[in-house]
Amino acid sequence: SLPDIDIDFCERRRGEVIEYVTRKYGRENVAQIITFGTMKARAVVRDVGRALDMPYADADRVAKQIPAVLDMTLARALAENPALKEMEQSDAKVRELLQVAQRLEGLTRHASVHAAGVVIAPKPLTEFVPLYKGQRDEITTQWGMKEIERVGLLKMDFLGLSTLTLIRDAVEHIRETTGEVVDLDSIPLDDPKTFQVFAEGQTFGIFQFESSGMRDILRKARPQRFDDLIALNALYRPGPLRSGMVDDFIARKQGKVEIKYELPQLEPILRDTYGVIAYQEQVIRIARELGGFTLGEADILRKAMGKKKADVMQAQRHKFVEGAKKSGINERKAARIFDLMEHFAGYGFPKAHSTAYALLAYHTAYLKTNYPRHFMAALLTIESQNTDKLAMYLAECRERAIGVLAPDVNESQLAFTVTPEGVRFGLAAVKNVGESAIQAVIDVRRRLGRLTSLYQVCEEVDLRAVNKRALESLIKAGAMDSVVDGAAGTLAPKRVARARLLASLERACEFGARQQRDRDKGQVGLFGGAGDDASASGNGYGIRLAEAEPWSEAQQLVYEKEALGLYWSGHPIERYTKDLTTFGALKSADLTDIDPGSSKAADIAVGGVIASIRQLKTRKGDRMAVIVLEDQTGSVEVVVFPEAYTRAATVLQADQMVLVKGKVERDEETARLVASDVWPIEALWERLARELAIRIEMPPHDRHTLKALFDLFQQHRGDRRVSFEVELRSLERPVRIRADVASQIRVQPSPKLVAEVERICGSGTAELR
């Protein structure tokens, strides 16, 4: 049978490659491969809902109760999610929906084009395989990938690799902004600064090297040369990790374990990997140079070792020992070497493959080290729709002092771009704003120079491309802040401006649609054509925005999360940072660096917002939950088993700020937290505060203020003391007096208590210590 050939290309130019092979080998000889979409759990519920004439919102509500995990089935969802089961039992329509859906689940729903597979034949494909014409006139095979392989046709996977797109975009950004042409084929492969990035494990965004486990190994191994990267890339796989090969490699590299070779002939073969057999090519060389095998025979041995074929291995052992004896190697030594080969060969990885990937990793690390802004702009653009990664990379920008500027309809492009201040947010990262809408905004900006008012935007931008929903998202993301100018009134802070922009949007869209409609008809009103909204000039450039209640800081953050998928101007948890630090709580990003086997891992605290929650039941019927806890640095999955769930049930709600205590576990690459307790974040004050400290000036405050405070303390009785710092301003020289209140007056600290004290005494007068 023919080999299966996989090749990676830049994602944006993959289509050109398919077009090239089509021209080269003939359109009748080349086709893409079909793939069949099936009716999976969520999709089948929505499809059946349409067939039963259910309102979309009702079917969607049911579909959203099905956990979005791989291989989820309706039966499993009903067993795991009590809310879905309750919906089925209490609503006859939902029961019918789920009964029909379960009968159809798993059936083929539609045909589409395989993401990468292309088949190339020596003659017209109609002589080998039936063909299928898709809705967009694309020609594919009627047989799927496995059938194509079975009949012996050549299948090539032309894969789109985002890392190649990242490299291309970064190099192009560098050329556009600096004029410098970076030729990655000629960069030095021993750049000390680049290897420092690897040695310190600062490899977020680096191809094949950004997982938490790999970063941990990088910090231990501290690679210093390109060969080290090749070896680590080959060794970082489940087999070598379980076998201890990786630990052995690191110990030998650092000189903690003496490097010994069974024979001098092995040194040139194994020197680059410190005596560890890491590559399949090393197995082939040993068989050839010590056992006298031909290259073909050595490859047969490699395959047999990899598949652990005992009968074949016995014959190969005899052949190797006999060949080694002819080279002057005694039988016992030869058998020992064969045993080593057999042990390691099952984990061996092709060095050619590992070298290519290590080179891509080095190129990305080189760009990250030497052109950090251009690298991050390209990386953020590629991950602009992946909210979790976007948040992680933006956090790294802050750590590396790379400024990231907010999205702005007057400054941003489609992609993230490099500016003198750092990196400017791309408009493509704003939810509900499509590429055509962004292009429409950019086209108007080029024509007018600058957008200066919301009414101007609605008048000038094609509202068929930029609809009201898109404009609403731009306002919530802060991308419209710069259109608020003197003509519309000076608006600050941002949450005041954004509130007024959003309050004006409906009227502005109506105004813009009317202006565009009249313009298309060639009509102009008697007094400018814009009615009461228009300025004397007959356009919306000078119309004032509607008055509106300013957003709270919390509301601004919620809207930013809605529009960008992440908190931008801050994070709700940030106001608790000092208290969390005092409590010894970690950030979610810190968990990846904790060894689950260490004593530290058994008692961890993390504060954050519950981004999502999945309610489950154990086999015994006890309720539990899996939540995603999000903070400034990223997110972590938290498992809340029944015992902890019972204590925390009232707190476990989406968007609730909580403090989680528990132990760290790691599954493959992902760290997660198993909760022992989940508290509302306000509980920090209750647990940490030793006293309520109040600062007042007398006058203006007097005994009436003190009376009001003592009445308040009666409502918040607890076990923490109250202290006063009083500035007596009635004397010739102001005197500060500090005094603890009598021991019988104790309070229960809380945010509510602080707020009520400040209502009586003024902002900033109360503090929990």
Short mmCIF file of C-alpha atoms in Angstrom, two decimals, residues 391 395 398 571 573-574 577 580 587-588 607 630-634:
data_model
loop_
_atom_site.label_atom_id
_atom_site.label_comp_id
_atom_site.label_asym_id
_atom_site.label_seq_id
_atom_site.Cartn_x
_atom_site.Cartn_y
_atom_site.Cartn_z
CA ALA A 391 -6.55 35.90 28.10
CA ALA A 395 -1.54 38.31 30.76
CA ARG A 398 1.51 42.50 30.88
CA HIS A 571 -11.05 41.97 36.55
CA ILE A 573 -11.32 39.75 41.44
CA GLU A 574 -8.63 42.49 41.32
CA THR A 577 -5.87 41.00 45.27
CA LEU A 580 -5.99 37.09 48.52
CA LYS A 587 -3.42 32.63 40.83
CA SER A 588 -4.73 30.01 38.43
CA GLY A 607 -9.82 33.19 44.18
CA GLU A 630 -11.42 32.36 36.17
CA ASP A 631 -9.02 35.06 37.40
CA GLN A 632 -6.69 37.65 35.82
CA THR A 633 -4.23 35.03 34.60
CA GLY A 634 -6.53 32.40 33.11
#
